[in-house]
Short mmCIF file of C-alpha atoms and ligand atoms in Angstrom, two decimals:
data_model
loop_
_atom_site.label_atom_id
_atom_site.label_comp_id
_atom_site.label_asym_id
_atom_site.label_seq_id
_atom_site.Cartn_x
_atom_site.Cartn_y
_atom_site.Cartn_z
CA UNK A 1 0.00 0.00 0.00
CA UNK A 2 2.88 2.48 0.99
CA UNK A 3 6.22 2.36 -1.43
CA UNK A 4 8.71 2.02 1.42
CA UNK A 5 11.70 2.85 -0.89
CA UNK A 6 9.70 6.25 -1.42
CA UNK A 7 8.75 6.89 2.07
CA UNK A 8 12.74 6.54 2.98
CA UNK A 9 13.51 9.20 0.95
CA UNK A 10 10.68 11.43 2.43
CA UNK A 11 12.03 10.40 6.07
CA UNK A 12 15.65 11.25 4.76
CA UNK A 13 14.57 14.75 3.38
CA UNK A 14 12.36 15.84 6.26
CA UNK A 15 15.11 14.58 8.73
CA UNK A 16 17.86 16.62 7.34
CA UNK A 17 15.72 19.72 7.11
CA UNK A 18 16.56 22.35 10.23
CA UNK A 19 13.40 24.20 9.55
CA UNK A 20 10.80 22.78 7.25
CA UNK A 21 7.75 24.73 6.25
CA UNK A 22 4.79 22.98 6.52
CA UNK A 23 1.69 23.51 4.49
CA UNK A 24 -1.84 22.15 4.17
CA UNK A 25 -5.13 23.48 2.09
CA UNK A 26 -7.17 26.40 2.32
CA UNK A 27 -10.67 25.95 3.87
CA UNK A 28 -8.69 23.69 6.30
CA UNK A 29 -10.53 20.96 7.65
CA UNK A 30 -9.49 18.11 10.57
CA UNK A 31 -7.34 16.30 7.97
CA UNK A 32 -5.41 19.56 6.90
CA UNK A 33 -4.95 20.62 10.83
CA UNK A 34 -4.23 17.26 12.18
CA UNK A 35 -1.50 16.61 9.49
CA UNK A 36 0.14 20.34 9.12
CA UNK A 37 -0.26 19.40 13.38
CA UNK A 38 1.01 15.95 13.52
CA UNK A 39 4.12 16.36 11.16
CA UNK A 40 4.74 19.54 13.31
CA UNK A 41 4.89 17.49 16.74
CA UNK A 42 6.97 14.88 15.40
CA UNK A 43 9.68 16.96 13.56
CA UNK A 44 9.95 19.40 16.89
CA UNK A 45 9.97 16.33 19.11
CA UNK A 46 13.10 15.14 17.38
CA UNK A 47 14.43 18.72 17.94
CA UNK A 48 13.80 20.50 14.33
CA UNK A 49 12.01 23.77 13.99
CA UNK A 50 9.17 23.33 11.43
CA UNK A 51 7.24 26.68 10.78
CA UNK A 52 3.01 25.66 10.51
CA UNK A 53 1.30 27.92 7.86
CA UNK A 54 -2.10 27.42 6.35
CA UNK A 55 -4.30 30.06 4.64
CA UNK A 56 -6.34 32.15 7.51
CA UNK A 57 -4.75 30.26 10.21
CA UNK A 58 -6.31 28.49 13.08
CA UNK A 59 -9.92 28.31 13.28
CA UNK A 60 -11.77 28.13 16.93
CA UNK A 61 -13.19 24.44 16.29
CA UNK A 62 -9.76 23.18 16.02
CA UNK A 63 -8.15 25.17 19.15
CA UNK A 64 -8.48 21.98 20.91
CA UNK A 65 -5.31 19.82 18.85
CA UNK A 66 -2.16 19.97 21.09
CA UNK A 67 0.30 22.82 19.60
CA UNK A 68 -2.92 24.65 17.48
CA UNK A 69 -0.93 27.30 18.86
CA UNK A 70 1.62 26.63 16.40
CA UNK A 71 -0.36 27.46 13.04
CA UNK A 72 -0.35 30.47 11.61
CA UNK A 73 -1.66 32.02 8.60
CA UNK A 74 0.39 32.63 5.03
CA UNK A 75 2.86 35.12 5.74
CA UNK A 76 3.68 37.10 2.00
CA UNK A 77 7.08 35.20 1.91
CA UNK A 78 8.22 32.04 3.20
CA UNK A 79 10.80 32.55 6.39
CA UNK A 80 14.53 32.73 4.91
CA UNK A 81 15.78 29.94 6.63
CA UNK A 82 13.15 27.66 5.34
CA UNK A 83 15.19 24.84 3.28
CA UNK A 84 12.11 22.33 2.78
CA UNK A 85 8.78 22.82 1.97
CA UNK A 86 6.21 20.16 2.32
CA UNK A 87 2.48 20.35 1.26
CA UNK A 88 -0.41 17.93 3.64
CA UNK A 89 -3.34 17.01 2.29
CA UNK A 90 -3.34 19.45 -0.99
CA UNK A 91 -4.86 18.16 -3.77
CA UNK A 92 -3.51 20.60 -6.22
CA UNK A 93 -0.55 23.20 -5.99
CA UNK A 94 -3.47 25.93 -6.17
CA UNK A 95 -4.83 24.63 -3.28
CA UNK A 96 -1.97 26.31 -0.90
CA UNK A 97 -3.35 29.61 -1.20
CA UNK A 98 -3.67 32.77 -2.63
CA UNK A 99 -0.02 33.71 -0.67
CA UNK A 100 1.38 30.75 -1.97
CA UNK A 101 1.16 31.51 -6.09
CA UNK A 102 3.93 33.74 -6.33
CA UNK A 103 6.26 32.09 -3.86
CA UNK A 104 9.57 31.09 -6.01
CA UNK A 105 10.71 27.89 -4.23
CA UNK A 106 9.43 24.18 -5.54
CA UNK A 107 7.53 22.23 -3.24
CA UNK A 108 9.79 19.45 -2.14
CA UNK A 109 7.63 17.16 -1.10
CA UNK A 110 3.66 16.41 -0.69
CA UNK A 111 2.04 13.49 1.48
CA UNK A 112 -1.47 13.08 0.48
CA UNK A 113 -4.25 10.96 -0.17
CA UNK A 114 -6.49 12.76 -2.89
CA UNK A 115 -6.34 10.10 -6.04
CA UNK A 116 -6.56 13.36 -8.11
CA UNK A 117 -3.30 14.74 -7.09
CA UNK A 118 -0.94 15.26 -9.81
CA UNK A 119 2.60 14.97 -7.79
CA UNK A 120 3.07 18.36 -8.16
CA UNK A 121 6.41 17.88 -5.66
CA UNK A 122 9.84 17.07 -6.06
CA UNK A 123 8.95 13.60 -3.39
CA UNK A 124 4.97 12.61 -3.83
CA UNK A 125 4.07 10.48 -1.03
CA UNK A 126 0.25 9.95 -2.21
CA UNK A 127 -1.48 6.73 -1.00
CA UNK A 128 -5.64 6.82 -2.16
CA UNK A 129 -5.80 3.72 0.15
CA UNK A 130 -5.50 5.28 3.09
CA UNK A 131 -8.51 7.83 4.21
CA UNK A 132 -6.82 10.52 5.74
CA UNK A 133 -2.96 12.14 5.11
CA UNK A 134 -2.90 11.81 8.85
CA UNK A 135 -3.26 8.05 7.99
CA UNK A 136 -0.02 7.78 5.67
CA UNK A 137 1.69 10.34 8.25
CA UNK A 138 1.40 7.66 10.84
CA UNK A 139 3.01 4.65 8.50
CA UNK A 140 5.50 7.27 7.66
CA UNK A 141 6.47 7.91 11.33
CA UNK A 142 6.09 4.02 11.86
CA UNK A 143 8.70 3.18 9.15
CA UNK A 144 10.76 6.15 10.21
CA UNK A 145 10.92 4.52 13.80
CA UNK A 146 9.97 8.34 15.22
CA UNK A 147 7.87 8.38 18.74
CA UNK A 148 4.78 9.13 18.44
CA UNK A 149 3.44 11.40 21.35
CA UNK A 150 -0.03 11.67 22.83
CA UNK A 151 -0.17 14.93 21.33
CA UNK A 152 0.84 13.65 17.96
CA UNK A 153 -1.60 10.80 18.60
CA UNK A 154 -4.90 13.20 19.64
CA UNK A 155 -3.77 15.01 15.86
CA UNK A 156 -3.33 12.17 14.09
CA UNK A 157 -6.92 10.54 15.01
CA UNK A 158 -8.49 13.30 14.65
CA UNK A 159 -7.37 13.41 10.68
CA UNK A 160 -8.41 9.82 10.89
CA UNK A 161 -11.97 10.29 12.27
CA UNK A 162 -13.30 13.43 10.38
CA UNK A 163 -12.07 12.26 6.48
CA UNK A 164 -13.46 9.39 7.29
CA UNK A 165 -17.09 10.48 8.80
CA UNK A 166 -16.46 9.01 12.16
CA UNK A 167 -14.92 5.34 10.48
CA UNK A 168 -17.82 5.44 8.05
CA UNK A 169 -17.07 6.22 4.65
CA UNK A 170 -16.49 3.21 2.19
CA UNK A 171 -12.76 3.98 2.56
CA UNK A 172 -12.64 2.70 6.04
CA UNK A 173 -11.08 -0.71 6.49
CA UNK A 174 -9.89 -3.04 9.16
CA UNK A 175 -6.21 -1.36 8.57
CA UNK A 176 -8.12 1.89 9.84
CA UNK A 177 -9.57 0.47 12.35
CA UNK A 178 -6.27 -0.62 13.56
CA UNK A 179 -4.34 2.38 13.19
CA UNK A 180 -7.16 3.91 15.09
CA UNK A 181 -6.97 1.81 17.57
CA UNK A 182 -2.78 1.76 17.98
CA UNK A 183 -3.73 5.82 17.80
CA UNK A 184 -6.09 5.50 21.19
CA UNK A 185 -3.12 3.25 22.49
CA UNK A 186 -0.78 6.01 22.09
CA UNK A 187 -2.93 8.60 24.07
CA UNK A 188 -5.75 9.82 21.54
CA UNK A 189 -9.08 10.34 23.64
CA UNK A 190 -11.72 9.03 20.95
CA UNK A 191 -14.87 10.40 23.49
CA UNK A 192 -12.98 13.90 24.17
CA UNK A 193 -12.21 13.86 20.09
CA UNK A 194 -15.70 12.72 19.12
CA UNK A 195 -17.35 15.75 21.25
CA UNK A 196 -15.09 18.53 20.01
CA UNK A 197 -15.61 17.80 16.47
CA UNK A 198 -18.94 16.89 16.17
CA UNK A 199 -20.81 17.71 19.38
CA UNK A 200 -19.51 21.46 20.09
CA UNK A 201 -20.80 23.29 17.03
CA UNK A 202 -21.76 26.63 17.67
CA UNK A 203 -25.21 28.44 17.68
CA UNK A 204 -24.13 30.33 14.49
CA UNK A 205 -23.03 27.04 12.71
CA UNK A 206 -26.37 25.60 13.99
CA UNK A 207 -28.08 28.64 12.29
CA UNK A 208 -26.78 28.12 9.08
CA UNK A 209 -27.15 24.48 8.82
CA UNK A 210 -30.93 25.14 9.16
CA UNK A 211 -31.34 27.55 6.53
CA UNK A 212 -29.19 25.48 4.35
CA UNK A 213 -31.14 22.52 5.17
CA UNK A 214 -34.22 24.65 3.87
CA UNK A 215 -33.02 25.28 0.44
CA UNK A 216 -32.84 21.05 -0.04
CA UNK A 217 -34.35 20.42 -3.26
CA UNK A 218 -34.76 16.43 -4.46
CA UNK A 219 -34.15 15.34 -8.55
CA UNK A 220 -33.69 12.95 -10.55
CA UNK A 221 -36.46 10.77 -8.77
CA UNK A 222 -35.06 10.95 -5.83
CA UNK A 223 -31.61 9.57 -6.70
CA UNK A 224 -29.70 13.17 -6.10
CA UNK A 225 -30.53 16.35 -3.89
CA UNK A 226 -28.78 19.83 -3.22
CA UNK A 227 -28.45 22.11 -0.87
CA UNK A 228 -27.69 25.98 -1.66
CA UNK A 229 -25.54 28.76 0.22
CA UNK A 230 -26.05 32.32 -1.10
CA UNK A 231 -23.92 35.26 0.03
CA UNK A 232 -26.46 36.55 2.76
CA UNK A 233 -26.83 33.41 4.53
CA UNK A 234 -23.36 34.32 7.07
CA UNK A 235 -24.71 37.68 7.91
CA UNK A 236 -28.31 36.44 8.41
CA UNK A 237 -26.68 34.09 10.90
CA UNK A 238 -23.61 35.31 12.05
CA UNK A 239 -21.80 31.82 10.58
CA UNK A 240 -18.15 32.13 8.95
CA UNK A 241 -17.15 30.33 5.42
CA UNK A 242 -15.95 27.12 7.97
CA UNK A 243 -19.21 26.40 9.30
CA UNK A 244 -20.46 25.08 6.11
CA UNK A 245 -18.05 21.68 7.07
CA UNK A 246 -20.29 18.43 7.38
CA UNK A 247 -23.60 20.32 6.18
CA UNK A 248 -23.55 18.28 3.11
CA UNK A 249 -23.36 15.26 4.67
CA UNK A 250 -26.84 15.84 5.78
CA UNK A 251 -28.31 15.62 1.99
CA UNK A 252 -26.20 12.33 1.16
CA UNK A 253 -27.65 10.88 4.46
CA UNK A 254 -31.02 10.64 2.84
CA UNK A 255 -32.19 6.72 1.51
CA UNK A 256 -32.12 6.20 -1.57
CA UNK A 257 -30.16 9.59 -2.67
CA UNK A 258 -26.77 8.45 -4.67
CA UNK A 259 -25.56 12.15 -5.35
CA UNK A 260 -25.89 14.74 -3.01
CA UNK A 261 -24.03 18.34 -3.75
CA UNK A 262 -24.15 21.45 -2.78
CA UNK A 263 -23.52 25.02 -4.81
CA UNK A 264 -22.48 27.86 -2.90
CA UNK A 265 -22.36 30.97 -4.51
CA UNK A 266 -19.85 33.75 -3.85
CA UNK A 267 -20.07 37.51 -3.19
CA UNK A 268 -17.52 37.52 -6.19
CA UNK A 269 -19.65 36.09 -8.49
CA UNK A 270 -18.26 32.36 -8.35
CA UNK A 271 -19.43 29.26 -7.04
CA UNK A 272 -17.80 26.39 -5.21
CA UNK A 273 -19.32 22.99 -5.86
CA UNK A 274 -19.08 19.88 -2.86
CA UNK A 275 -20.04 16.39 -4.16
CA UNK A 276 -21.07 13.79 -2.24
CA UNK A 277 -22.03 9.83 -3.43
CA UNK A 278 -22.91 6.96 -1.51
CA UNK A 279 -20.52 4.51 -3.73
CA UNK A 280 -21.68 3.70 -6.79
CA UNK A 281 -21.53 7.50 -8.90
CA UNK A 282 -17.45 8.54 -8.80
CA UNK A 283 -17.95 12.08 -7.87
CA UNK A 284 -14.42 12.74 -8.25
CA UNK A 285 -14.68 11.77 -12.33
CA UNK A 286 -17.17 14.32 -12.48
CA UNK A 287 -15.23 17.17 -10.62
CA UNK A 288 -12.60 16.63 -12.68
CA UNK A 289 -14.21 16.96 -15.88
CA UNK A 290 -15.46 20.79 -14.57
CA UNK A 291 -11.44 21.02 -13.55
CA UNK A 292 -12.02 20.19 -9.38
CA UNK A 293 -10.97 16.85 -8.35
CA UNK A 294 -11.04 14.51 -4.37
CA UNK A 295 -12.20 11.32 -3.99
CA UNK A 296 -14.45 8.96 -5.42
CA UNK A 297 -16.89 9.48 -2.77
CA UNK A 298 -16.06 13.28 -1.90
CA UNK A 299 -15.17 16.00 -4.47
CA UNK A 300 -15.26 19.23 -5.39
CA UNK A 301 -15.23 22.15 -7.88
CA UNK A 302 -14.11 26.00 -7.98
CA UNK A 303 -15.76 28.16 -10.71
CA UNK A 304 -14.48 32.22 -10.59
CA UNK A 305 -17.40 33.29 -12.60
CA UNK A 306 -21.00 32.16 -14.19
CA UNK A 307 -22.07 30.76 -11.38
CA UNK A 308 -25.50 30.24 -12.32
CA UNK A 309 -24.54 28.62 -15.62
CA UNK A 310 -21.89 26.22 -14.06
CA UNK A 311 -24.50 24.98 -11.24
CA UNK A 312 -26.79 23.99 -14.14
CA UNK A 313 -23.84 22.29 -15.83
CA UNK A 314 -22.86 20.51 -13.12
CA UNK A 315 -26.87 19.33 -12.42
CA UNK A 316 -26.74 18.26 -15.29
CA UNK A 317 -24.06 15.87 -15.35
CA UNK A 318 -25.27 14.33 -11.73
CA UNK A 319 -28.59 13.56 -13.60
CA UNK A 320 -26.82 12.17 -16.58
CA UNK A 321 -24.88 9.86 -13.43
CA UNK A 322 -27.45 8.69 -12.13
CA UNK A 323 -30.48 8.01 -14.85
CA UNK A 324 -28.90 4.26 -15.33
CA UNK A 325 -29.26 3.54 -11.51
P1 5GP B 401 -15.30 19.45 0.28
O1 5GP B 401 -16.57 19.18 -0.42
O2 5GP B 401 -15.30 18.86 1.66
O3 5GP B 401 -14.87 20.88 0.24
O4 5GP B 401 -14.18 18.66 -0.53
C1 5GP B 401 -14.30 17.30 -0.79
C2 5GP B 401 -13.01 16.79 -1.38
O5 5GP B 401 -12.79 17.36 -2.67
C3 5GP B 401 -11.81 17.16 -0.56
O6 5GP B 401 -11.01 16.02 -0.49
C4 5GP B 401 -11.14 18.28 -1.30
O7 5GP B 401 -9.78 18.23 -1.21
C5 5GP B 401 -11.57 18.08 -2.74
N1 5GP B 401 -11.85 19.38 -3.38
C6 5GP B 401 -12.75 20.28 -2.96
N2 5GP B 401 -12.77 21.36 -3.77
C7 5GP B 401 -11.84 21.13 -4.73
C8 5GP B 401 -11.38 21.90 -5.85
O8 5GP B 401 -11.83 23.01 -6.14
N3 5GP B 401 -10.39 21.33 -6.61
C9 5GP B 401 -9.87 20.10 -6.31
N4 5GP B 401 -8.91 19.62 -7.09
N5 5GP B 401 -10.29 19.37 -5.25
C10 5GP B 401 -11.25 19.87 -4.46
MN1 MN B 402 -7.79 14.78 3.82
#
């Protein structure tokens, strides 16, 4: 599942690295936090000085990971003595951030899990298999031999339990299982996890899943549904752009409903698409043919302009997925 020969070579580049840079995706989620998180523990516990940037920073649901302290947002340049930069759980180069375009240096290396990911590094760790980059993080510390704290541990599941929808997405497997369970045997709290990520949303995030739920509207007889965000919705409620995490889950949790998406529309004028499929529509071949990309089972799309237009398009080729079901 993991190329070892590969993975050496990452362990050998990150361990002669004094300070690393560490990246992960905008519109961070657990996966992006626990890895940029993880990797950061584990390098500074074997005495290197990694530097944690990801686009806006920490976000308040995430305060809880060990060291959250430790991220910060995109400074303009990357610190001189940076002399290895490694991208977590970044599907494309794009994904880094706006900061990031017109930063000169290559990315040296990139440890993800999104089958759409192009290698855009000098070292491409990239293993689909596994369901979260914290995931192939913890073979790569296994292989490398490198202690794995409680801290590192509480980061680590916590990749592990939100990419995978609390262990229940179709990528889950008895090897996730197990690492989750070597994870709790290293110190990660699965209770004290469970109820900051999915039982301590706030009233505003509450507020906005309702109205979002609202806008649900069923098609194709009933084999796809989607939900809508328009501009208005975060002032109406007092939500930010990271409280729409986990609302589409709610459409895709309805029977019989293979496709579930959801269009939000921008005050720019552009739209960003989430996909959602229950296992037998590959959402990510669908992204990718609108220029997005993810998984199988959870993809996405970015559209700067036409937003109406490109909603309809991409209705259109759900329907067109699921008529044969
Ligand atoms: P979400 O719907 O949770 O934002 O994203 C679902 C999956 O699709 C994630 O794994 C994410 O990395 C990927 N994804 C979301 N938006 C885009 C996009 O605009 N481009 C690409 N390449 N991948 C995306
Ligand atoms: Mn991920």
């Amino acid at each position: 599942m993991v190329d070892k020969a590969l993975t050496q070579k990452i362990i050998d580049r990150l361990a002669a690295s004094k300070s690393p840079a560490l990246l992960a995706h905008i519109r961070p989620d657990g996966d992006a936090f626990g890895s940029l998180l993880a990797l950061g523990h584990a390098l500074r516990d074997r005495g290197q000085r990694p530097s944690l940037f990801v686009e806006g920073g920490m976000i308040p649901m995430y305060q809880f990971l060990p060291g959250s302290e430790l991220v910060l947002d995109l400074p303009a340049q990357l610190p001189p003595e940076t002399d290895c930069l490694v991208a977590l759980d970044t599907s494309t180069r794009d994904r880094l951030g706006q900061n990031t375009h017109s930063w000169p240096q290559p990315i040296d290396i990139v440890i993800d899990h999104h089958i759409s990911n192009p290698a855009y590094g000098k070292l491409n760790l990239i293993v689909s298999e596994i369901p979260s980059t914290t995931g192939v993080l913890f073979e790569l510390f296994q292989q490398a031999s490198w202690k794995v704290s409680a801290a590192n541990a509480t980061c680590l599941y916590t990749g592990l339990t939100t990419d995978t929808g609390s262990f229940r997405y179709r990528g889950t497997n008895a090897h996730t299982l197990h690492a989750a369970a070597q994870l709790v045997e290293l110190g990660a709290d699965p209770a004290e996890i469970a109820k900051q990520c999915y039982l301590s949303i706030t009233h505003e995030r509450f507020a906005l899943r309702k109205m979002v739920s609202n806008t649900i509207s069923i098609k194709d007889n009933k084999k796809s549904a989607f939900l809508t965000i328009l501009p208005d919705f975060y002032a109406k409620t007092g939500a930010k752009s990271e409280d729409t995490e986990g609302i589409i889950e709610e459409v895709a949790s309805i029977q019989g409903v293979e496709v579930g998406s959801l269009f939000e529309f921008m005050p720019d004028g552009g739209l960003r698409v989430s996909l959602r499929s229950k296992g037998k529509v590959d959402v990510n071949s669908i992204a990718s043919s609108f220029g997005g990309g993810g998984h199988k089972a959870a993809a996405g799309i970015r559209f700067a302009k036409d937003a109406e237009k490109n909603r309809d398009l991409v209705l259109a080729a759900i329907s067109q997925s699921v008529v044969a079901l």
